[in-house]
mmCIF file of C-alpha atoms in Angstrom:
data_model
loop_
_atom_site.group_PDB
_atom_site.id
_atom_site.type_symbol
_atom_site.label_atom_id
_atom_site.label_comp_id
_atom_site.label_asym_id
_atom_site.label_seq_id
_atom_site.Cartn_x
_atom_site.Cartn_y
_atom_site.Cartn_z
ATOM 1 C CA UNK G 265 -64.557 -81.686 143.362
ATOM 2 C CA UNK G 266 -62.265 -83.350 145.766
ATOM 3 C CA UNK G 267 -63.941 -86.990 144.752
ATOM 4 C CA UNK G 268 -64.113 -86.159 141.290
ATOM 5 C CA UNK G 269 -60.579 -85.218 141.475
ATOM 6 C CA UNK G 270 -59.996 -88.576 143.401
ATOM 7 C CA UNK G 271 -61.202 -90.793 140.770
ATOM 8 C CA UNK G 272 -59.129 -89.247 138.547
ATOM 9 C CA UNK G 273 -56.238 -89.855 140.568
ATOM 10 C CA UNK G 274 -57.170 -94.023 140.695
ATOM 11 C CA UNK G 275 -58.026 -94.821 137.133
ATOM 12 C CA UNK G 276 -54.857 -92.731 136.002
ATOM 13 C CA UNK G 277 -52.867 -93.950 138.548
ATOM 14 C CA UNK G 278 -53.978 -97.779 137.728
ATOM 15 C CA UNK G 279 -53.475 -97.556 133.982
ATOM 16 C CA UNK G 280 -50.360 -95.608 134.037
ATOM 17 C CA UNK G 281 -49.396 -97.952 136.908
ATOM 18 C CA UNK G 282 -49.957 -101.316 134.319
ATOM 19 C CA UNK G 283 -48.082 -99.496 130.905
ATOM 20 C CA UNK G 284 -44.663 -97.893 133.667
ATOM 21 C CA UNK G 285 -44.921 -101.654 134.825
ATOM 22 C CA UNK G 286 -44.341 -102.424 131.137
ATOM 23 C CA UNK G 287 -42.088 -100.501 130.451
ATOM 24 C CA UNK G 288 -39.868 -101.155 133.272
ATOM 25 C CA UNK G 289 -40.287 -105.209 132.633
ATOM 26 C CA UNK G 290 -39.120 -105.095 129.372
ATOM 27 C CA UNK G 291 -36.293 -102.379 129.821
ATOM 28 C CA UNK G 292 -34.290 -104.456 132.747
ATOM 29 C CA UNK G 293 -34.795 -107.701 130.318
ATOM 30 C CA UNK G 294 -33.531 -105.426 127.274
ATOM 31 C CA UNK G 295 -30.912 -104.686 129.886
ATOM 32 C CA UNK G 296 -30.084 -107.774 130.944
ATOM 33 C CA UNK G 297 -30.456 -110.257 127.871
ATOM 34 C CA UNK G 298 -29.123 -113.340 129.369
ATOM 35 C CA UNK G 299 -32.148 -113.530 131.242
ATOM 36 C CA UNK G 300 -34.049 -114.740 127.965
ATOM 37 C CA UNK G 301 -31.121 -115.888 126.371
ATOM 38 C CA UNK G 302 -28.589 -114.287 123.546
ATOM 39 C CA UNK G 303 -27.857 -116.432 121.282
ATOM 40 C CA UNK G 304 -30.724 -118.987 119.853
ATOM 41 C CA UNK G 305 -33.245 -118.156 117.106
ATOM 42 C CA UNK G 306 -35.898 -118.815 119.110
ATOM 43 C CA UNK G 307 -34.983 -116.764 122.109
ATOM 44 C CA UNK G 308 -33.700 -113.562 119.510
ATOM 45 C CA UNK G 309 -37.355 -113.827 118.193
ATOM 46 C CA UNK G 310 -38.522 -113.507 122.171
ATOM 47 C CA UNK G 311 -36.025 -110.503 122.003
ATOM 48 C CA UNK G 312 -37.401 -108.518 119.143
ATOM 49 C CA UNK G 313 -40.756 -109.093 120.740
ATOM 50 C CA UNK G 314 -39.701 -107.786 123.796
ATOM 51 C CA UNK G 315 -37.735 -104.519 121.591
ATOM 52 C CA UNK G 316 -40.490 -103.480 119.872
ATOM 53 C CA UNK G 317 -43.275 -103.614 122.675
ATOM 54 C CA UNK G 318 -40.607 -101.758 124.756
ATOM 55 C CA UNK G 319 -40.499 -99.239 121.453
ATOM 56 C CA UNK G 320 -43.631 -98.958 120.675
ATOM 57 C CA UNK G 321 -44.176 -101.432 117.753
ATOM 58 C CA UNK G 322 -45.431 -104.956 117.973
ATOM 59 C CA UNK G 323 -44.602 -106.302 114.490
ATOM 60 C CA UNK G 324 -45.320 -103.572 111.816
ATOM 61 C CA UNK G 325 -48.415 -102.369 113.848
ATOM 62 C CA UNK G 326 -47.155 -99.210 116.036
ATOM 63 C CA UNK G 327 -48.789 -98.832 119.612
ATOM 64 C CA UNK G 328 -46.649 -95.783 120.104
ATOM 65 C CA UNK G 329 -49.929 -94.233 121.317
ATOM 66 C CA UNK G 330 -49.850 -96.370 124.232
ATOM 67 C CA UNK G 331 -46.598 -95.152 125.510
ATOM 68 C CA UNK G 332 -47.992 -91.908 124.895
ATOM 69 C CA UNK G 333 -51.007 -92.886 126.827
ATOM 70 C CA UNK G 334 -48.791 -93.682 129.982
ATOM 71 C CA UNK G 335 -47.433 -90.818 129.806
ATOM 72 C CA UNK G 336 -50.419 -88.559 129.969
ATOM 73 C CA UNK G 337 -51.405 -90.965 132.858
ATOM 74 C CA UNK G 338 -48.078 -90.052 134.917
ATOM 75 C CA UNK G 339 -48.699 -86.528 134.463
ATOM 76 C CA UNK G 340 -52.456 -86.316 135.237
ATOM 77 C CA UNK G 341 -51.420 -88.591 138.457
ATOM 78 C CA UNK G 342 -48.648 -85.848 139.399
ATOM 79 C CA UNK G 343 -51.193 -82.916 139.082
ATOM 80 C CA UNK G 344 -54.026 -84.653 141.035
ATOM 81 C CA UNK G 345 -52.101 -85.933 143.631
ATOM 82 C CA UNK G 346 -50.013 -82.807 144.209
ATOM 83 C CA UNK G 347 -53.940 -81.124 144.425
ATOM 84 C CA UNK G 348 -55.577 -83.943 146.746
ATOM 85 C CA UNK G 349 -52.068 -83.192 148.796
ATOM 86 C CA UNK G 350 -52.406 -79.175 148.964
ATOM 87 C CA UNK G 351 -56.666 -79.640 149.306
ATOM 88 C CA UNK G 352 -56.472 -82.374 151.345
ATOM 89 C CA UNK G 353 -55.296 -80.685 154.769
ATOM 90 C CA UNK G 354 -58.562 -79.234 155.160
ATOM 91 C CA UNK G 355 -60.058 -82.760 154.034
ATOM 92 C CA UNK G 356 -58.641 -85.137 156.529
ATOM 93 C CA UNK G 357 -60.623 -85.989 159.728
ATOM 94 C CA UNK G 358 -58.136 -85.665 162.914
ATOM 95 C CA UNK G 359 -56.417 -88.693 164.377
ATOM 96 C CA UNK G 360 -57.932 -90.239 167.261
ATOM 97 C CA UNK G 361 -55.167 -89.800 170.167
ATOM 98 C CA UNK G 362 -56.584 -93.304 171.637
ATOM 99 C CA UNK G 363 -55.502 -95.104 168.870
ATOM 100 C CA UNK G 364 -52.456 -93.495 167.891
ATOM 101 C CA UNK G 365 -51.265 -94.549 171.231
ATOM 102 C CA UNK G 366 -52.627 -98.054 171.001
ATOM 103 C CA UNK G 367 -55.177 -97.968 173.840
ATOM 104 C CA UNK G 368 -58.104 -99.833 173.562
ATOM 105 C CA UNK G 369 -60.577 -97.545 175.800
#
C-alpha cells in the first residue's frame, strides 16, 4: 500500500506541480504588467492571453477543468503525503551513525 500510495504522491505531485507553476507564472505577470508591456496592441493581445489561461479560458474554449484538475492534484498530494509522513516512521531504515558523522570506516 505504502508504494501504491507513493506513486500517487509523484504523478499528483508532478502534474499539480506543472498547472500551480502556471498559475503562479501568469498571476505575478498579471501582477506586474510592465513586465510584458501596458500599452501596445500587440503586447495587450499577449495580456489577454495571459488573463484568460490564468482564468481558465483560452479564447472562447474554457479549460476551467484544468484548474480544477490542479486542484484535485494539491489535495490528493496533501492526503498522501500527510499518510507516507504518519506510515512512514515504521517505513524508514535507521541512519547509519558512520555516516551521519562523516567517517569513512
Amino acid at each position: 500500500m505504502y508504494r501504491i500510495t507513493r506513486l500517487i504522491h509523484r504523478i499528483a505531485g508532478i502534474i499539480g506541480a506543472i498547472l500551480m507553476l502556471i498559475m503562479a507564472i501568469t498571476g505575478l505577470l498579471l501582477n506586474h504588467r510592465s513586465f510584458i508591456g501596458y500599452s501596445s496592441e500587440m503586447e495587450m493581445k499577449l495580456q489577454k492571453f495571459i488573463f484568460g489561461l490564468h482564468s481558465g479560458t483560452i479564447g472562447k474554449m474554457s479549460i476551467v477543468w484544468l484548474t480544477d484538475v490542479g486542484a484535485i492534484c494539491m489535495i490528493v498530494l496533501s492526503m498522501t503525503g500527510i499518510w507516507m509522513w504518519f506510515k512512514g516512521d515504521r517505513k524508514m531504515k535507521p541512519v547509519d551513525t558512520r555516516l551521519k558523522r562523516g567517517n569513512d570506516e
